[in-house]
Amino acid sequence: MGLFVKFSFFFFFVFLVGQAHARKKAEQDSSRADYFLDESFKTNQSDSIHFLLDLAIIYGKREENIDAYVEALVEKALEYVRSQQGDSSNKYMQLALQEARRLDPSTKILAKIHSQYGYHIGNQNQYLASLSHLDTAANLHLSISDSLSYADALTRIGALYDNNGNQVKALEYYLQASKIYEKNQDSTVYAGVINNVAVVYKKLGDLEGALAYYDKSYKLNVDMGNELGIAISELNRGMLYKEMGRHDEALSGVKSALNTFQQVKMSYGIAVSYHNLSEIHLVLNNLDSVLYYVDRSQEIALDMQYWMIVVSNQIVLAKALRDMGRPDISNKSALRAYELASKHGFLEKQEELTALLASNYEEVKDFATALMYYKEYESIKDSILSNESREQINRLRMAYDLEQKEADIENLELINSYQGAISEKEGKLRHILILGIVFCLVVMTLFFYLYRRQRRYAKALSEQKVQLTGLNKEKDDLIAMVAHDLRSPLNNIKGLLSLIKDYDGEEQEKMIQLANQSTDVLRTRINQILDVEAINVGRINLKLTKVKVTDVLNKLVHHVSPEAERKQISFFTNTIKQLTCKADENYLLQVLENLSINAIKFSNQKSEIYVKVTDWGEVVRFEVQDHGQGIPEEEIDQLFTRYAKISTLPTENEPSTGLGLPIVKKYVEAMGGKVWCESEVGEGSTFCIELPK
């Protein structure tokens, strides 16, 4: 009870002091929310941080200080991340993103939310969504010339690629970020990124390149006097020395790092250092030292719930017991590690453990269990193959298939040659009979040809009459549509120009903006009419090439994002790396833009639109999916006809000419593909395109 009273009194005292400081601060800048938010950055006590952030949230709402309110939500989520409270961190991250979409904070705060949220869900293996948010953050930081925050976003994107096995892409982003940090003389972060570059080089197998970057990171930290940075560099460099067979240097580096971690009481660094020492001694076959260091590391890892280290320690212990001639006890340790690795989704550790278990069970003559784990090892190994490995396998398979086809062709030629000799004899007997039949057929064909030609001419005349009638009606429809659809934006422009002289300042700028919007509508409608005319007279100038799908999707996101953001719609794309199709890139981009803009028009605010591209064997399928109103089944067949009018209307009365989908159909068919729509009222629509590879 006494402890509770002291605890409550302490926070009451903090509250009173905070209120007094906030009032003084408010006299200067009229924002208590900003004051409490700033104060939260000045303490390391988790309870105090939460208390100050709660005050910032309360006053942010009360003062309508959107930036402070939303940033406080983000910081609240980050504090829960630091204290390993996953459910609470997820709740506040999602709330921050939701409130940002609703309230529209400044670009700086919006960029921070996307960066932190992307990093947060990236740690939860939501790879594509994380990449989308981090990319958005990078572009927002760039738009306000915040180069250091832009570099932070690039570093996080690099880490995301690194964790997902794309080291080449990770290296590209790390090096780009390092140049910005070096230019801005931010030595602490620059040293950290250089360390990440070294890690990537190590994963790629370039040990000398990795050592050069570790040395550079170490020197930067020494020059700054950054003891923790020096320790991390020594730890990483020590394990690299182990890989290079320089074991004395490895032991010296890791022990030096351990000493620093112990001085600053960094439990994670201590646990990792003990584990790394056990790995080095395992290579040196110092099994007593292995057991000692594993025990020290495991004690800390279990207490702090560092599960990756716990599993790694169990693996080292299992290997040491195996080397001591105790495969039975080794299996028990490996099985405990396997259970934890499966529970926490550590696939690479599962791969290592299944290989170890298969080897151990084979050694004790339990071949059935050994085979079971060997099969599981192969299965796990296959599931974590990188995209590059899969592509290499596909190339080898294609080469093998080509060799098989060439062999089949050679065999077929031999068979045809043999059959040809037989048929030559039979052919001589048939020639005489055929000559007589041919003569009769020629006479009959001549009469039939003359008859068909007369019928064809009559049919062509009839079709031309129907076509001319249709074109005449289409012309009337076009004139009526042009008169109707172009009159409205022209009237808007004329009206705004007549009023603009009576206003100045923001009102005048607003009217100019409205006039520009009307001009854009007018230009769009004229372009669509010209596109239809070009299609009618056959002036589509296609340049069919192998188009990289990811390049098209990146341009698509850039083009349609402003329209999606206007309605606060989340726009996602997803495809397979290196997927290509045979198309004209400009026409394909226009087709996808048309479908995406349509999806935005017919979707409600704060909904989601997905553009997915998948490999369907001989073709590549593009799907533009929305969660809008949907289209009645009886109207779907009318969608791709000119000037079609359907009962479903744009959600915010956006303009529509009825020409977009017919143009899409013509372009897709000109590229050798097909397009269709799948829809259900109330559930949304999916427009599908298939193009050849």
JSON list of N, CA, C and O in Angstrom, two decimals, residues 262-314:
[
{"chain": "A", "resi": 262, "resn": "GLN", "atom": "N", "xyz": [29.82, -5.73, -21.24]},
{"chain": "A", "resi": 262, "resn": "GLN", "atom": "CA", "xyz": [29.67, -5.95, -19.79]},
{"chain": "A", "resi": 262, "resn": "GLN", "atom": "C", "xyz": [29.75, -4.62, -19.03]},
{"chain": "A", "resi": 262, "resn": "GLN", "atom": "O", "xyz": [29.04, -4.40, -18.06]},
{"chain": "A", "resi": 263, "resn": "GLN", "atom": "N", "xyz": [30.62, -3.72, -19.51]},
{"chain": "A", "resi": 263, "resn": "GLN", "atom": "CA", "xyz": [30.77, -2.42, -18.85]},
{"chain": "A", "resi": 263, "resn": "GLN", "atom": "C", "xyz": [29.51, -1.58, -18.98]},
{"chain": "A", "resi": 263, "resn": "GLN", "atom": "O", "xyz": [29.11, -0.89, -18.03]},
{"chain": "A", "resi": 264, "resn": "VAL", "atom": "N", "xyz": [28.87, -1.61, -20.17]},
{"chain": "A", "resi": 264, "resn": "VAL", "atom": "CA", "xyz": [27.65, -0.80, -20.38]},
{"chain": "A", "resi": 264, "resn": "VAL", "atom": "C", "xyz": [26.39, -1.59, -20.02]},
{"chain": "A", "resi": 264, "resn": "VAL", "atom": "O", "xyz": [25.28, -1.09, -20.20]},
{"chain": "A", "resi": 265, "resn": "LYS", "atom": "N", "xyz": [26.56, -2.85, -19.55]},
{"chain": "A", "resi": 265, "resn": "LYS", "atom": "CA", "xyz": [25.44, -3.70, -19.13]},
{"chain": "A", "resi": 265, "resn": "LYS", "atom": "C", "xyz": [24.42, -3.91, -20.26]},
{"chain": "A", "resi": 265, "resn": "LYS", "atom": "O", "xyz": [23.21, -3.81, -20.05]},
{"chain": "A", "resi": 266, "resn": "MET", "atom": "N", "xyz": [24.93, -4.19, -21.46]},
{"chain": "A", "resi": 266, "resn": "MET", "atom": "CA", "xyz": [24.07, -4.46, -22.61]},
{"chain": "A", "resi": 266, "resn": "MET", "atom": "C", "xyz": [23.87, -5.97, -22.71]},
{"chain": "A", "resi": 266, "resn": "MET", "atom": "O", "xyz": [24.72, -6.70, -23.24]},
{"chain": "A", "resi": 267, "resn": "SER", "atom": "N", "xyz": [22.74, -6.46, -22.21]},
{"chain": "A", "resi": 267, "resn": "SER", "atom": "CA", "xyz": [22.52, -7.90, -22.07]},
{"chain": "A", "resi": 267, "resn": "SER", "atom": "C", "xyz": [22.54, -8.62, -23.41]},
{"chain": "A", "resi": 267, "resn": "SER", "atom": "O", "xyz": [23.08, -9.73, -23.52]},
{"chain": "A", "resi": 268, "resn": "TYR", "atom": "N", "xyz": [21.96, -8.01, -24.44]},
{"chain": "A", "resi": 268, "resn": "TYR", "atom": "CA", "xyz": [21.92, -8.68, -25.75]},
{"chain": "A", "resi": 268, "resn": "TYR", "atom": "C", "xyz": [23.34, -8.88, -26.29]},
{"chain": "A", "resi": 268, "resn": "TYR", "atom": "O", "xyz": [23.69, -9.95, -26.78]},
{"chain": "A", "resi": 269, "resn": "GLY", "atom": "N", "xyz": [24.17, -7.81, -26.20]},
{"chain": "A", "resi": 269, "resn": "GLY", "atom": "CA", "xyz": [25.55, -7.92, -26.67]},
{"chain": "A", "resi": 269, "resn": "GLY", "atom": "C", "xyz": [26.33, -8.96, -25.90]},
{"chain": "A", "resi": 269, "resn": "GLY", "atom": "O", "xyz": [27.15, -9.69, -26.47]},
{"chain": "A", "resi": 270, "resn": "ILE", "atom": "N", "xyz": [26.10, -9.04, -24.58]},
{"chain": "A", "resi": 270, "resn": "ILE", "atom": "CA", "xyz": [26.81, -10.04, -23.75]},
{"chain": "A", "resi": 270, "resn": "ILE", "atom": "C", "xyz": [26.42, -11.45, -24.19]},
{"chain": "A", "resi": 270, "resn": "ILE", "atom": "O", "xyz": [27.28, -12.33, -24.37]},
{"chain": "A", "resi": 271, "resn": "ALA", "atom": "N", "xyz": [25.10, -11.68, -24.37]},
{"chain": "A", "resi": 271, "resn": "ALA", "atom": "CA", "xyz": [24.62, -13.02, -24.76]},
{"chain": "A", "resi": 271, "resn": "ALA", "atom": "C", "xyz": [25.18, -13.42, -26.11]},
{"chain": "A", "resi": 271, "resn": "ALA", "atom": "O", "xyz": [25.62, -14.57, -26.31]},
{"chain": "A", "resi": 272, "resn": "VAL", "atom": "N", "xyz": [25.19, -12.48, -27.07]},
{"chain": "A", "resi": 272, "resn": "VAL", "atom": "CA", "xyz": [25.72, -12.78, -28.42]},
{"chain": "A", "resi": 272, "resn": "VAL", "atom": "C", "xyz": [27.21, -13.07, -28.35]},
{"chain": "A", "resi": 272, "resn": "VAL", "atom": "O", "xyz": [27.71, -13.99, -29.01]},
{"chain": "A", "resi": 273, "resn": "SER", "atom": "N", "xyz": [27.94, -12.28, -27.56]},
{"chain": "A", "resi": 273, "resn": "SER", "atom": "CA", "xyz": [29.40, -12.47, -27.46]},
{"chain": "A", "resi": 273, "resn": "SER", "atom": "C", "xyz": [29.73, -13.85, -26.88]},
{"chain": "A", "resi": 273, "resn": "SER", "atom": "O", "xyz": [30.60, -14.56, -27.41]},
{"chain": "A", "resi": 274, "resn": "TYR", "atom": "N", "xyz": [29.05, -14.25, -25.81]},
{"chain": "A", "resi": 274, "resn": "TYR", "atom": "CA", "xyz": [29.27, -15.59, -25.24]},
{"chain": "A", "resi": 274, "resn": "TYR", "atom": "C", "xyz": [28.97, -16.67, -26.28]},
{"chain": "A", "resi": 274, "resn": "TYR", "atom": "O", "xyz": [29.71, -17.65, -26.42]},
{"chain": "A", "resi": 275, "resn": "HIS", "atom": "N", "xyz": [27.87, -16.48, -27.02]},
{"chain": "A", "resi": 275, "resn": "HIS", "atom": "CA", "xyz": [27.52, -17.47, -28.05]},
{"chain": "A", "resi": 275, "resn": "HIS", "atom": "C", "xyz": [28.60, -17.55, -29.12]},
{"chain": "A", "resi": 275, "resn": "HIS", "atom": "O", "xyz": [29.00, -18.65, -29.54]},
{"chain": "A", "resi": 276, "resn": "ASN", "atom": "N", "xyz": [29.08, -16.39, -29.59]},
{"chain": "A", "resi": 276, "resn": "ASN", "atom": "CA", "xyz": [30.10, -16.39, -30.64]},
{"chain": "A", "resi": 276, "resn": "ASN", "atom": "C", "xyz": [31.41, -17.03, -30.16]},
{"chain": "A", "resi": 276, "resn": "ASN", "atom": "O", "xyz": [32.09, -17.72, -30.93]},
{"chain": "A", "resi": 277, "resn": "LEU", "atom": "N", "xyz": [31.75, -16.82, -28.90]},
{"chain": "A", "resi": 277, "resn": "LEU", "atom": "CA", "xyz": [32.94, -17.49, -28.34]},
{"chain": "A", "resi": 277, "resn": "LEU", "atom": "C", "xyz": [32.75, -19.01, -28.36]},
{"chain": "A", "resi": 277, "resn": "LEU", "atom": "O", "xyz": [33.70, -19.76, -28.64]},
{"chain": "A", "resi": 278, "resn": "SER", "atom": "N", "xyz": [31.52, -19.47, -28.07]},
{"chain": "A", "resi": 278, "resn": "SER", "atom": "CA", "xyz": [31.27, -20.91, -28.10]},
{"chain": "A", "resi": 278, "resn": "SER", "atom": "C", "xyz": [31.43, -21.46, -29.52]},
{"chain": "A", "resi": 278, "resn": "SER", "atom": "O", "xyz": [31.95, -22.57, -29.71]},
{"chain": "A", "resi": 279, "resn": "GLU", "atom": "N", "xyz": [31.02, -20.69, -30.52]},
{"chain": "A", "resi": 279, "resn": "GLU", "atom": "CA", "xyz": [31.17, -21.14, -31.91]},
{"chain": "A", "resi": 279, "resn": "GLU", "atom": "C", "xyz": [32.64, -21.26, -32.31]},
{"chain": "A", "resi": 279, "resn": "GLU", "atom": "O", "xyz": [33.04, -22.20, -33.00]},
{"chain": "A", "resi": 280, "resn": "ILE", "atom": "N", "xyz": [33.44, -20.25, -31.90]},
{"chain": "A", "resi": 280, "resn": "ILE", "atom": "CA", "xyz": [34.87, -20.29, -32.24]},
{"chain": "A", "resi": 280, "resn": "ILE", "atom": "C", "xyz": [35.54, -21.49, -31.58]},
{"chain": "A", "resi": 280, "resn": "ILE", "atom": "O", "xyz": [36.32, -22.22, -32.20]},
{"chain": "A", "resi": 281, "resn": "HIS", "atom": "N", "xyz": [35.25, -21.73, -30.31]},
{"chain": "A", "resi": 281, "resn": "HIS", "atom": "CA", "xyz": [35.85, -22.86, -29.60]},
{"chain": "A", "resi": 281, "resn": "HIS", "atom": "C", "xyz": [35.35, -24.20, -30.16]},
{"chain": "A", "resi": 281, "resn": "HIS", "atom": "O", "xyz": [36.08, -25.21, -30.09]},
{"chain": "A", "resi": 282, "resn": "LEU", "atom": "N", "xyz": [34.15, -24.23, -30.72]},
{"chain": "A", "resi": 282, "resn": "LEU", "atom": "CA", "xyz": [33.66, -25.45, -31.36]},
{"chain": "A", "resi": 282, "resn": "LEU", "atom": "C", "xyz": [34.52, -25.79, -32.58]},
{"chain": "A", "resi": 282, "resn": "LEU", "atom": "O", "xyz": [34.87, -26.96, -32.80]},
{"chain": "A", "resi": 283, "resn": "VAL", "atom": "N", "xyz": [34.89, -24.75, -33.37]},
{"chain": "A", "resi": 283, "resn": "VAL", "atom": "CA", "xyz": [35.76, -24.97, -34.52]},
{"chain": "A", "resi": 283, "resn": "VAL", "atom": "C", "xyz": [37.13, -25.46, -34.06]},
{"chain": "A", "resi": 283, "resn": "VAL", "atom": "O", "xyz": [37.75, -26.32, -34.70]},
{"chain": "A", "resi": 284, "resn": "LEU", "atom": "N", "xyz": [37.61, -24.92, -32.92]},
{"chain": "A", "resi": 284, "resn": "LEU", "atom": "CA", "xyz": [38.93, -25.32, -32.39]},
{"chain": "A", "resi": 284, "resn": "LEU", "atom": "C", "xyz": [38.88, -26.63, -31.61]},
{"chain": "A", "resi": 284, "resn": "LEU", "atom": "O", "xyz": [39.91, -27.10, -31.11]},
{"chain": "A", "resi": 285, "resn": "ASN", "atom": "N", "xyz": [37.65, -27.21, -31.47]},
{"chain": "A", "resi": 285, "resn": "ASN", "atom": "CA", "xyz": [37.45, -28.47, -30.75]},
{"chain": "A", "resi": 285, "resn": "ASN", "atom": "C", "xyz": [37.78, -28.35, -29.26]},
{"chain": "A", "resi": 285, "resn": "ASN", "atom": "O", "xyz": [38.16, -29.33, -28.62]},
{"chain": "A", "resi": 286, "resn": "ASN", "atom": "N", "xyz": [37.65, -27.15, -28.70]},
{"chain": "A", "resi": 286, "resn": "ASN", "atom": "CA", "xyz": [37.80, -26.95, -27.25]},
{"chain": "A", "resi": 286, "resn": "ASN", "atom": "C", "xyz": [36.42, -27.13, -26.61]},
{"chain": "A", "resi": 286, "resn": "ASN", "atom": "O", "xyz": [35.73, -26.16, -26.29]},
{"chain": "A", "resi": 287, "resn": "LEU", "atom": "N", "xyz": [36.02, -28.38, -26.43]},
{"chain": "A", "resi": 287, "resn": "LEU", "atom": "CA", "xyz": [34.63, -28.67, -26.09]},
{"chain": "A", "resi": 287, "resn": "LEU", "atom": "C", "xyz": [34.25, -28.20, -24.68]},
{"chain": "A", "resi": 287, "resn": "LEU", "atom": "O", "xyz": [33.11, -27.80, -24.45]},
{"chain": "A", "resi": 288, "resn": "ASP", "atom": "N", "xyz": [35.19, -28.24, -23.74]},
{"chain": "A", "resi": 288, "resn": "ASP", "atom": "CA", "xyz": [34.88, -27.74, -22.39]},
{"chain": "A", "resi": 288, "resn": "ASP", "atom": "C", "xyz": [34.57, -26.25, -22.43]},
{"chain": "A", "resi": 288, "resn": "ASP", "atom": "O", "xyz": [33.65, -25.77, -21.76]},
{"chain": "A", "resi": 289, "resn": "SER", "atom": "N", "xyz": [35.34, -25.50, -23.23]},
{"chain": "A", "resi": 289, "resn": "SER", "atom": "CA", "xyz": [35.09, -24.06, -23.38]},
{"chain": "A", "resi": 289, "resn": "SER", "atom": "C", "xyz": [33.75, -23.81, -24.06]},
{"chain": "A", "resi": 289, "resn": "SER", "atom": "O", "xyz": [33.03, -22.86, -23.73]},
{"chain": "A", "resi": 290, "resn": "VAL", "atom": "N", "xyz": [33.41, -24.67, -25.02]},
{"chain": "A", "resi": 290, "resn": "VAL", "atom": "CA", "xyz": [32.12, -24.55, -25.70]},
{"chain": "A", "resi": 290, "resn": "VAL", "atom": "C", "xyz": [30.99, -24.63, -24.69]},
{"chain": "A", "resi": 290, "resn": "VAL", "atom": "O", "xyz": [30.08, -23.79, -24.66]},
{"chain": "A", "resi": 291, "resn": "LEU", "atom": "N", "xyz": [31.04, -25.67, -23.82]},
{"chain": "A", "resi": 291, "resn": "LEU", "atom": "CA", "xyz": [29.98, -25.86, -22.83]},
{"chain": "A", "resi": 291, "resn": "LEU", "atom": "C", "xyz": [29.91, -24.68, -21.86]},
{"chain": "A", "resi": 291, "resn": "LEU", "atom": "O", "xyz": [28.82, -24.25, -21.47]},
{"chain": "A", "resi": 292, "resn": "TYR", "atom": "N", "xyz": [31.06, -24.15, -21.48]},
{"chain": "A", "resi": 292, "resn": "TYR", "atom": "CA", "xyz": [31.10, -23.02, -20.54]},
{"chain": "A", "resi": 292, "resn": "TYR", "atom": "C", "xyz": [30.42, -21.79, -21.15]},
{"chain": "A", "resi": 292, "resn": "TYR", "atom": "O", "xyz": [29.54, -21.17, -20.51]},
{"chain": "A", "resi": 293, "resn": "TYR", "atom": "N", "xyz": [30.81, -21.44, -22.37]},
{"chain": "A", "resi": 293, "resn": "TYR", "atom": "CA", "xyz": [30.27, -20.22, -22.98]},
{"chain": "A", "resi": 293, "resn": "TYR", "atom": "C", "xyz": [28.80, -20.37, -23.37]},
{"chain": "A", "resi": 293, "resn": "TYR", "atom": "O", "xyz": [28.02, -19.41, -23.29]},
{"chain": "A", "resi": 294, "resn": "VAL", "atom": "N", "xyz": [28.40, -21.56, -23.79]},
{"chain": "A", "resi": 294, "resn": "VAL", "atom": "CA", "xyz": [26.98, -21.80, -24.10]},
{"chain": "A", "resi": 294, "resn": "VAL", "atom": "C", "xyz": [26.14, -21.60, -22.85]},
{"chain": "A", "resi": 294, "resn": "VAL", "atom": "O", "xyz": [25.07, -20.98, -22.88]},
{"chain": "A", "resi": 295, "resn": "ASP", "atom": "N", "xyz": [26.63, -22.13, -21.73]},
{"chain": "A", "resi": 295, "resn": "ASP", "atom": "CA", "xyz": [25.88, -22.00, -20.47]},
{"chain": "A", "resi": 295, "resn": "ASP", "atom": "C", "xyz": [25.73, -20.54, -20.07]},
{"chain": "A", "resi": 295, "resn": "ASP", "atom": "O", "xyz": [24.65, -20.10, -19.65]},
{"chain": "A", "resi": 296, "resn": "ARG", "atom": "N", "xyz": [26.80, -19.74, -20.20]},
{"chain": "A", "resi": 296, "resn": "ARG", "atom": "CA", "xyz": [26.74, -18.32, -19.84]},
{"chain": "A", "resi": 296, "resn": "ARG", "atom": "C", "xyz": [25.77, -17.56, -20.75]},
{"chain": "A", "resi": 296, "resn": "ARG", "atom": "O", "xyz": [24.97, -16.73, -20.30]},
{"chain": "A", "resi": 297, "resn": "SER", "atom": "N", "xyz": [25.84, -17.84, -22.04]},
{"chain": "A", "resi": 297, "resn": "SER", "atom": "CA", "xyz": [24.96, -17.16, -23.00]},
{"chain": "A", "resi": 297, "resn": "SER", "atom": "C", "xyz": [23.51, -17.55, -22.79]},
{"chain": "A", "resi": 297, "resn": "SER", "atom": "O", "xyz": [22.60, -16.70, -22.82]},
{"chain": "A", "resi": 298, "resn": "GLN", "atom": "N", "xyz": [23.27, -18.83, -22.56]},
{"chain": "A", "resi": 298, "resn": "GLN", "atom": "CA", "xyz": [21.90, -19.33, -22.44]},
{"chain": "A", "resi": 298, "resn": "GLN", "atom": "C", "xyz": [21.20, -18.77, -21.20]},
{"chain": "A", "resi": 298, "resn": "GLN", "atom": "O", "xyz": [19.99, -18.51, -21.22]},
{"chain": "A", "resi": 299, "resn": "GLU", "atom": "N", "xyz": [21.96, -18.58, -20.14]},
{"chain": "A", "resi": 299, "resn": "GLU", "atom": "CA", "xyz": [21.38, -18.03, -18.92]},
{"chain": "A", "resi": 299, "resn": "GLU", "atom": "C", "xyz": [20.77, -16.65, -19.17]},
{"chain": "A", "resi": 299, "resn": "GLU", "atom": "O", "xyz": [19.65, -16.35, -18.75]},
{"chain": "A", "resi": 300, "resn": "ILE", "atom": "N", "xyz": [21.50, -15.81, -19.92]},
{"chain": "A", "resi": 300, "resn": "ILE", "atom": "CA", "xyz": [21.01, -14.46, -20.23]},
{"chain": "A", "resi": 300, "resn": "ILE", "atom": "C", "xyz": [19.89, -14.51, -21.26]},
{"chain": "A", "resi": 300, "resn": "ILE", "atom": "O", "xyz": [18.85, -13.84, -21.12]},
{"chain": "A", "resi": 301, "resn": "ALA", "atom": "N", "xyz": [20.07, -15.32, -22.30]},
{"chain": "A", "resi": 301, "resn": "ALA", "atom": "CA", "xyz": [19.10, -15.38, -23.39]},
{"chain": "A", "resi": 301, "resn": "ALA", "atom": "C", "xyz": [17.73, -15.86, -22.92]},
{"chain": "A", "resi": 301, "resn": "ALA", "atom": "O", "xyz": [16.69, -15.33, -23.33]},
{"chain": "A", "resi": 302, "resn": "LEU", "atom": "N", "xyz": [17.71, -16.87, -22.05]},
{"chain": "A", "resi": 302, "resn": "LEU", "atom": "CA", "xyz": [16.43, -17.36, -21.52]},
{"chain": "A", "resi": 302, "resn": "LEU", "atom": "C", "xyz": [15.77, -16.32, -20.62]},
{"chain": "A", "resi": 302, "resn": "LEU", "atom": "O", "xyz": [14.55, -16.12, -20.67]},
{"chain": "A", "resi": 303, "resn": "ASP", "atom": "N", "xyz": [16.58, -15.64, -19.83]},
{"chain": "A", "resi": 303, "resn": "ASP", "atom": "CA", "xyz": [16.03, -14.64, -18.92]},
{"chain": "A", "resi": 303, "resn": "ASP", "atom": "C", "xyz": [15.41, -13.47, -19.69]},
{"chain": "A", "resi": 303, "resn": "ASP", "atom": "O", "xyz": [14.36, -12.96, -19.33]},
{"chain": "A", "resi": 304, "resn": "MET", "atom": "N", "xyz": [16.08, -13.06, -20.81]},
{"chain": "A", "resi": 304, "resn": "MET", "atom": "CA", "xyz": [15.60, -11.91, -21.59]},
{"chain": "A", "resi": 304, "resn": "MET", "atom": "C", "xyz": [14.73, -12.33, -22.78]},
{"chain": "A", "resi": 304, "resn": "MET", "atom": "O", "xyz": [14.26, -11.49, -23.53]},
{"chain": "A", "resi": 305, "resn": "GLN", "atom": "N", "xyz": [14.54, -13.64, -22.95]},
{"chain": "A", "resi": 305, "resn": "GLN", "atom": "CA", "xyz": [13.71, -14.19, -24.03]},
{"chain": "A", "resi": 305, "resn": "GLN", "atom": "C", "xyz": [14.26, -13.80, -25.42]},
{"chain": "A", "resi": 305, "resn": "GLN", "atom": "O", "xyz": [13.53, -13.44, -26.33]},
{"chain": "A", "resi": 306, "resn": "TYR", "atom": "N", "xyz": [15.59, -13.91, -25.57]},
{"chain": "A", "resi": 306, "resn": "TYR", "atom": "CA", "xyz": [16.22, -13.75, -26.87]},
{"chain": "A", "resi": 306, "resn": "TYR", "atom": "C", "xyz": [16.19, -15.11, -27.58]},
{"chain": "A", "resi": 306, "resn": "TYR", "atom": "O", "xyz": [17.16, -15.88, -27.55]},
{"chain": "A", "resi": 307, "resn": "TRP", "atom": "N", "xyz": [15.06, -15.42, -28.22]},
{"chain": "A", "resi": 307, "resn": "TRP", "atom": "CA", "xyz": [14.82, -16.79, -28.68]},
{"chain": "A", "resi": 307, "resn": "TRP", "atom": "C", "xyz": [15.76, -17.23, -29.80]},
{"chain": "A", "resi": 307, "resn": "TRP", "atom": "O", "xyz": [16.13, -18.40, -29.89]},
{"chain": "A", "resi": 308, "resn": "MET", "atom": "N", "xyz": [16.17, -16.30, -30.65]},
{"chain": "A", "resi": 308, "resn": "MET", "atom": "CA", "xyz": [17.12, -16.68, -31.70]},
{"chain": "A", "resi": 308, "resn": "MET", "atom": "C", "xyz": [18.44, -17.13, -31.09]},
{"chain": "A", "resi": 308, "resn": "MET", "atom": "O", "xyz": [19.05, -18.11, -31.54]},
{"chain": "A", "resi": 309, "resn": "ILE", "atom": "N", "xyz": [18.89, -16.42, -30.05]},
{"chain": "A", "resi": 309, "resn": "ILE", "atom": "CA", "xyz": [20.14, -16.81, -29.39]},
{"chain": "A", "resi": 309, "resn": "ILE", "atom": "C", "xyz": [19.95, -18.13, -28.65]},
{"chain": "A", "resi": 309, "resn": "ILE", "atom": "O", "xyz": [20.85, -18.99, -28.65]},
{"chain": "A", "resi": 310, "resn": "VAL", "atom": "N", "xyz": [18.78, -18.33, -28.01]},
{"chain": "A", "resi": 310, "resn": "VAL", "atom": "CA", "xyz": [18.49, -19.59, -27.32]},
{"chain": "A", "resi": 310, "resn": "VAL", "atom": "C", "xyz": [18.62, -20.77, -28.28]},
{"chain": "A", "resi": 310, "resn": "VAL", "atom": "O", "xyz": [19.27, -21.78, -27.99]},
{"chain": "A", "resi": 311, "resn": "VAL", "atom": "N", "xyz": [17.99, -20.64, -29.45]},
{"chain": "A", "resi": 311, "resn": "VAL", "atom": "CA", "xyz": [18.04, -21.71, -30.46]},
{"chain": "A", "resi": 311, "resn": "VAL", "atom": "C", "xyz": [19.47, -21.93, -30.94]},
{"chain": "A", "resi": 311, "resn": "VAL", "atom": "O", "xyz": [19.94, -23.08, -31.06]},
{"chain": "A", "resi": 312, "resn": "SER", "atom": "N", "xyz": [20.20, -20.83, -31.21]},
{"chain": "A", "resi": 312, "resn": "SER", "atom": "CA", "xyz": [21.58, -20.95, -31.69]},
{"chain": "A", "resi": 312, "resn": "SER", "atom": "C", "xyz": [22.46, -21.64, -30.66]},
{"chain": "A", "resi": 312, "resn": "SER", "atom": "O", "xyz": [23.34, -22.45, -31.01]},
{"chain": "A", "resi": 313, "resn": "ASN", "atom": "N", "xyz": [22.26, -21.32, -29.38]},
{"chain": "A", "resi": 313, "resn": "ASN", "atom": "CA", "xyz": [23.04, -21.98, -28.32]},
{"chain": "A", "resi": 313, "resn": "ASN", "atom": "C", "xyz": [22.76, -23.48, -28.27]},
{"chain": "A", "resi": 313, "resn": "ASN", "atom": "O", "xyz": [23.67, -24.30, -28.09]},
{"chain": "A", "resi": 314, "resn": "GLN", "atom": "N", "xyz": [21.48, -23.85, -28.41]},
{"chain": "A", "resi": 314, "resn": "GLN", "atom": "CA", "xyz": [21.12, -25.28, -28.40]},
{"chain": "A", "resi": 314, "resn": "GLN", "atom": "C", "xyz": [21.78, -26.02, -29.57]},
{"chain": "A", "resi": 314, "resn": "GLN", "atom": "O", "xyz": [22.19, -27.18, -29.43]}
]
